[in-house]
mmCIF file of C-alpha atoms in Angstrom:
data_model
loop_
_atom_site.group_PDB
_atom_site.id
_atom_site.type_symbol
_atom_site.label_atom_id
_atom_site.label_comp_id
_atom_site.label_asym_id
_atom_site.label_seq_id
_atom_site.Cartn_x
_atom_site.Cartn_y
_atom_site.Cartn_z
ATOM 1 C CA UNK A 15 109.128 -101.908 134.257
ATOM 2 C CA UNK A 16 111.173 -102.578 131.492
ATOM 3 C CA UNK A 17 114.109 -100.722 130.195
ATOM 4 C CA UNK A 18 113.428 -98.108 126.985
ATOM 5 C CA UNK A 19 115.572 -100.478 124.797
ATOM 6 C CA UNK A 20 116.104 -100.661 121.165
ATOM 7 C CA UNK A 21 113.268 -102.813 120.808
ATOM 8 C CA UNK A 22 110.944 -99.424 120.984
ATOM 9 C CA UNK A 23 113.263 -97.753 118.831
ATOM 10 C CA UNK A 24 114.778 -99.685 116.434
ATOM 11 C CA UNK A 25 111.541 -102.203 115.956
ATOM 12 C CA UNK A 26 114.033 -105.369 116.082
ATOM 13 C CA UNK A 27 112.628 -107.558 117.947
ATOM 14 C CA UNK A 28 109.924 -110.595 117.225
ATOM 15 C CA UNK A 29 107.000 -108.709 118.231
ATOM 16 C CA UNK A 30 107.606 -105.496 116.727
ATOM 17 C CA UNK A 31 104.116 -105.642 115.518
ATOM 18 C CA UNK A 32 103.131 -105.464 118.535
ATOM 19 C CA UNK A 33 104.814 -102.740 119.529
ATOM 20 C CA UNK A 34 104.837 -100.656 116.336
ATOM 21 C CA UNK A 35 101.053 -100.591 116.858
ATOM 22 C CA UNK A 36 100.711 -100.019 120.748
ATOM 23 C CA UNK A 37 103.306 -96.785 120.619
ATOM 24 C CA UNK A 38 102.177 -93.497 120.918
ATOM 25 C CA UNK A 39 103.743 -89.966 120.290
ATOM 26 C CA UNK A 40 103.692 -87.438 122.797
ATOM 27 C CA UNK A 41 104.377 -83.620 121.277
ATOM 28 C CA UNK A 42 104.495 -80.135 123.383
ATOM 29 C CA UNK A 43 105.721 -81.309 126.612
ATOM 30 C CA UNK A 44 106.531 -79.103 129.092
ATOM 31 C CA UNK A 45 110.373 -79.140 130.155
ATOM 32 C CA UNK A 46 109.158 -80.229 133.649
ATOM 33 C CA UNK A 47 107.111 -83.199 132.349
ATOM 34 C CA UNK A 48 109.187 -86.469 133.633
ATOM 35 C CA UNK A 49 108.550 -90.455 132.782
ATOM 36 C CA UNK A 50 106.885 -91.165 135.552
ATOM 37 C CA UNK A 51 104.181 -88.582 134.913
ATOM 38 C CA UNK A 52 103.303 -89.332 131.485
ATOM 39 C CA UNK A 53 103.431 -93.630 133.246
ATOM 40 C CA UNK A 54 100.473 -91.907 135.706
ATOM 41 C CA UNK A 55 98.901 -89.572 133.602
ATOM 42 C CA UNK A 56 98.338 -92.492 130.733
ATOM 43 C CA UNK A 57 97.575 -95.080 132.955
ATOM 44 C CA UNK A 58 94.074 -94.191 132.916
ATOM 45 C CA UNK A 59 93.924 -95.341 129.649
ATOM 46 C CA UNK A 60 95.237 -98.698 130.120
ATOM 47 C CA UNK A 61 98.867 -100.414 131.405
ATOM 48 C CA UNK A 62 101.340 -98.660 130.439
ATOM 49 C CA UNK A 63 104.390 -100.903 129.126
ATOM 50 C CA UNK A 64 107.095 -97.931 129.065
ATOM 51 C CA UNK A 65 106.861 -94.558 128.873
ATOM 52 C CA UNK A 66 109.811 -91.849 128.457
ATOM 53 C CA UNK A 67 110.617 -88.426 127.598
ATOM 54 C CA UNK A 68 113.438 -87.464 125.038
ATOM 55 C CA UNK A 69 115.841 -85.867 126.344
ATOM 56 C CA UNK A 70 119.460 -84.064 124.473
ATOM 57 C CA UNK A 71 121.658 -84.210 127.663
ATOM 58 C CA UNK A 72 119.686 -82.552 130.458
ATOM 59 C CA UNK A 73 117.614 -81.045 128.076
ATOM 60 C CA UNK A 74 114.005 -81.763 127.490
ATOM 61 C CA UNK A 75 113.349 -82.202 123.347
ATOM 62 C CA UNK A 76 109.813 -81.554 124.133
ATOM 63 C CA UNK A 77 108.026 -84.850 123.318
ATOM 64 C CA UNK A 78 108.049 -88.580 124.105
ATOM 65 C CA UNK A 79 106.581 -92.129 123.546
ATOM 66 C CA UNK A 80 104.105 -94.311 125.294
ATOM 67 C CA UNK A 81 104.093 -97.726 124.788
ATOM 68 C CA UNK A 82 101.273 -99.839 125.898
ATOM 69 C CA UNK A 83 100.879 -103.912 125.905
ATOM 70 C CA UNK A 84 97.349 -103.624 123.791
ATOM 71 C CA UNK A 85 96.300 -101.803 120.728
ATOM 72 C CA UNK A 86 92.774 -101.086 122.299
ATOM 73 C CA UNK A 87 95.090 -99.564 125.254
ATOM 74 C CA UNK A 88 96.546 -96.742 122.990
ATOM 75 C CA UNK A 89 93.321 -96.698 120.746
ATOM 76 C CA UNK A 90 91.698 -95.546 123.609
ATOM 77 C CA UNK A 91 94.707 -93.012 124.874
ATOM 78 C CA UNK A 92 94.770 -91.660 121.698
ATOM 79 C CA UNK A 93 91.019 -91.102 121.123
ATOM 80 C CA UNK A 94 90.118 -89.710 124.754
ATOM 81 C CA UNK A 95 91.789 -86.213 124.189
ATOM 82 C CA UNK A 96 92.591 -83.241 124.756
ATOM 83 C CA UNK A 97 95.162 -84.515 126.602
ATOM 84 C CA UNK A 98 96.783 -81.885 129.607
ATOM 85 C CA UNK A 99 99.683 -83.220 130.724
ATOM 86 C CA UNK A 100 102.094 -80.572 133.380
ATOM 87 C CA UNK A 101 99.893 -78.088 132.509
ATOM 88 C CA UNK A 102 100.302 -78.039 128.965
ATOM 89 C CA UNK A 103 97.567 -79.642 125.533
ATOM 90 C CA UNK A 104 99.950 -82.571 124.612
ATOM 91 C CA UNK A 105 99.908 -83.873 121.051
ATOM 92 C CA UNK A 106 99.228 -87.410 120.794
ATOM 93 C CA UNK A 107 99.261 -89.876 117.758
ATOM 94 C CA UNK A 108 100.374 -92.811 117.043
ATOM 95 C CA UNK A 109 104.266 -93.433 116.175
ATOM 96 C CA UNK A 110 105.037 -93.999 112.995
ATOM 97 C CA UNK A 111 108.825 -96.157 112.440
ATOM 98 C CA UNK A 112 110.912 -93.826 110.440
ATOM 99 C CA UNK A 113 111.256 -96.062 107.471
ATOM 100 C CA UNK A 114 107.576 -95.352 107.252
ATOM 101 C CA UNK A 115 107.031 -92.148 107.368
ATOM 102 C CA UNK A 116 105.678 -91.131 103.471
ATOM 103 C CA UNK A 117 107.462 -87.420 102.574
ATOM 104 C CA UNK A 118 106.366 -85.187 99.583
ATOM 105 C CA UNK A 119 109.952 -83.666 100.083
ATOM 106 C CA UNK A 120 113.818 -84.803 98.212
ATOM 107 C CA UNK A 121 117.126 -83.564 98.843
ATOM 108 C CA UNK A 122 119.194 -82.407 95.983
ATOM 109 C CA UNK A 123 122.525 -82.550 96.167
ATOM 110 C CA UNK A 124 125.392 -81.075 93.959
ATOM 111 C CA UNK A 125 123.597 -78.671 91.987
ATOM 112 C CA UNK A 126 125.524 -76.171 89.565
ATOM 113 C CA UNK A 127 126.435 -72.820 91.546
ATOM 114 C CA UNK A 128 124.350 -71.578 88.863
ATOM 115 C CA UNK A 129 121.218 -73.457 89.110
ATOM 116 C CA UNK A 130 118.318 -71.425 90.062
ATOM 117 C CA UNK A 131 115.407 -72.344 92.152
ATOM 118 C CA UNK A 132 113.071 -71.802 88.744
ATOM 119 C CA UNK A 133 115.299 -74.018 86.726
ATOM 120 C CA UNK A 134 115.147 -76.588 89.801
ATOM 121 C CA UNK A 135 111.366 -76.780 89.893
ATOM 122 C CA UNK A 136 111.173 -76.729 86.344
ATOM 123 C CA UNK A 137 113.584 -79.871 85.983
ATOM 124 C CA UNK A 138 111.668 -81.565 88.503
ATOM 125 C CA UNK A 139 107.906 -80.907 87.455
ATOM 126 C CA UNK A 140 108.051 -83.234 85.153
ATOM 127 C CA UNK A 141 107.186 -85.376 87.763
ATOM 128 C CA UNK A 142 104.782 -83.881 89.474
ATOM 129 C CA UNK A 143 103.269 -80.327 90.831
ATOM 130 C CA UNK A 144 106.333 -78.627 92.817
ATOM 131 C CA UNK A 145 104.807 -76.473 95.810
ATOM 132 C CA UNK A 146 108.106 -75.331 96.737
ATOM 133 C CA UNK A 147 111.813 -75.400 95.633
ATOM 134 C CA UNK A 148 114.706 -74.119 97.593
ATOM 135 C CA UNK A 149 118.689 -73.442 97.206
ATOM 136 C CA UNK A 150 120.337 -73.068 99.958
ATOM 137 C CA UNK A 151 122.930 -70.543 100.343
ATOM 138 C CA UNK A 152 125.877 -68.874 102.023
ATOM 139 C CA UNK A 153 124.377 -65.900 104.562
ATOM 140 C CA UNK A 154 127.609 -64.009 104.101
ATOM 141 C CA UNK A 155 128.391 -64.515 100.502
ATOM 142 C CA UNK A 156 125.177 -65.643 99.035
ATOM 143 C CA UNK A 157 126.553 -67.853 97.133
ATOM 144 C CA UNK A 158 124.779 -71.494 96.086
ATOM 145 C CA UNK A 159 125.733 -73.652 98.850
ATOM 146 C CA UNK A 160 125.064 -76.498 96.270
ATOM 147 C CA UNK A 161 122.292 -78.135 97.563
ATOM 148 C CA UNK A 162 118.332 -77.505 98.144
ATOM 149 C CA UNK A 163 115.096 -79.215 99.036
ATOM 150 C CA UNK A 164 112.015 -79.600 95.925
ATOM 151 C CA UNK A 165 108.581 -80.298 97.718
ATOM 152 C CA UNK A 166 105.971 -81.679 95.547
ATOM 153 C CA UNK A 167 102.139 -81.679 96.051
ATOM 154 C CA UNK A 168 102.212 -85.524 96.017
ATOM 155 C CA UNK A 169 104.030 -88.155 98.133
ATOM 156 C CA UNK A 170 103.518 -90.151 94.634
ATOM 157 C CA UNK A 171 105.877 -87.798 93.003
ATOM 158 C CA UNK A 172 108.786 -88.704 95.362
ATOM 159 C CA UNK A 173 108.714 -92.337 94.396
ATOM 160 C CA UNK A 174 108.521 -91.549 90.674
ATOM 161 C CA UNK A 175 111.876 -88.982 91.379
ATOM 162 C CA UNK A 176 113.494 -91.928 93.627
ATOM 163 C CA UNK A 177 112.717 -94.283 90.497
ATOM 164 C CA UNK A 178 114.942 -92.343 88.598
ATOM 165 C CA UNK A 179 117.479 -91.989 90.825
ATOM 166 C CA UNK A 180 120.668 -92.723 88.893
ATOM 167 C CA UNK A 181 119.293 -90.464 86.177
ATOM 168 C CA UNK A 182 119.030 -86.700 87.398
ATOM 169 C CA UNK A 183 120.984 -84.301 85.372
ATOM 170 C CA UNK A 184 120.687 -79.879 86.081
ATOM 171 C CA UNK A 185 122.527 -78.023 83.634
ATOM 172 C CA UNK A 186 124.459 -80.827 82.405
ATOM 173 C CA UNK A 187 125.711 -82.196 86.299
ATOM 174 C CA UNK A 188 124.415 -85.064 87.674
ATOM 175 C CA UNK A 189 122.480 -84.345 91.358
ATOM 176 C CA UNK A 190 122.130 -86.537 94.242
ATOM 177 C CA UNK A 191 118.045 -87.054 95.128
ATOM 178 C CA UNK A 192 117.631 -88.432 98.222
ATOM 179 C CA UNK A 193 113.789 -89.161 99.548
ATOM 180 C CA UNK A 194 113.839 -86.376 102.654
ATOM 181 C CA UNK A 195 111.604 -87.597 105.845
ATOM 182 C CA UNK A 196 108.603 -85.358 106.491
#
């Protein structure tokens, strides 16, 4: 077996096609759950090219990938669920590359210390129906920590903010709007 290189990760390599559309994503494992069980446990479904478990040092994150060499390997791994893995319902779906991944959700940097989360969502439904809009702030002080997170109704709504990047002005100061991943 081959080693869990950047080619999984980082999709640079030739046949990243290939592998973009053979990977699958494991959520809820068990801390237990190692490499070589999710390599027998998925075998069933097909040959399994790699198959790990993310780990922060020692730690278990609590999900992984699968990677198999044919799309109608992890078609039918993903459709032959529920999927008990250590003991545990695993979630599994197919991995999306992070440059990908759509998000209804931007960043909003530098904000006034007097900007309110009202006066945020009202600046920024112009775009598009705001579900949610956030400041974030000092525990101890509450004070605006000068920064928050909108969330719109619409992924569609992201791109028109992101269009306008260069162009965002609360209360007279120009904010930083960055597209935040789902």
């Amino acid at each position: 077996r081959s080693h869990f290189g950047s080619s999984l990760f980082g999709f640079a390599t030739l046949d990243c096609v290939r592998v973009m559309s053979t990977k699958l994503f494991l959520g809820g494992l068990t801390p237990s759950t190692t490499r070589w069980m999710l390599e027998e446990y998925f075998g069933q479904f097909g040959c399994v090219a790699e198959a790990m478990v993310a780990y922060q040092g020692v730690q278990s994150r609590g999900f992984g990938f699968v990677n198999y060499y044919t799309i109608a390997e992890a078609e039918r791994a993903c459709s032959c669920g529920p999927h008990v893995i250590d003991g545990r319902v695993v979630d599994v779906k197919f991995a999306v590359p992070k440059d990908e991944v759509q998000s209804n959700k931007v960043f909003v940097g530098g904000l006034p210390h007097e900007c309110t989360t009202d006066a945020l969502s009202e600046y920024f439904g112009m775009y598009g129906t705001v579900v949610d809009a956030t400041i974030q702030r000092d525990r101890r002080t509450n004070r605006s920590r000068g920064f928050g997170f909108v969330r719109f109704l619409r992924n569609s709504s992201v791109e028109l903010v992101m269009k306008h990047y260069d162009k965002h002005a609360i209360q007279g100061k120009w904010v930083d709007v960055k597209n935040k991943p789902a």
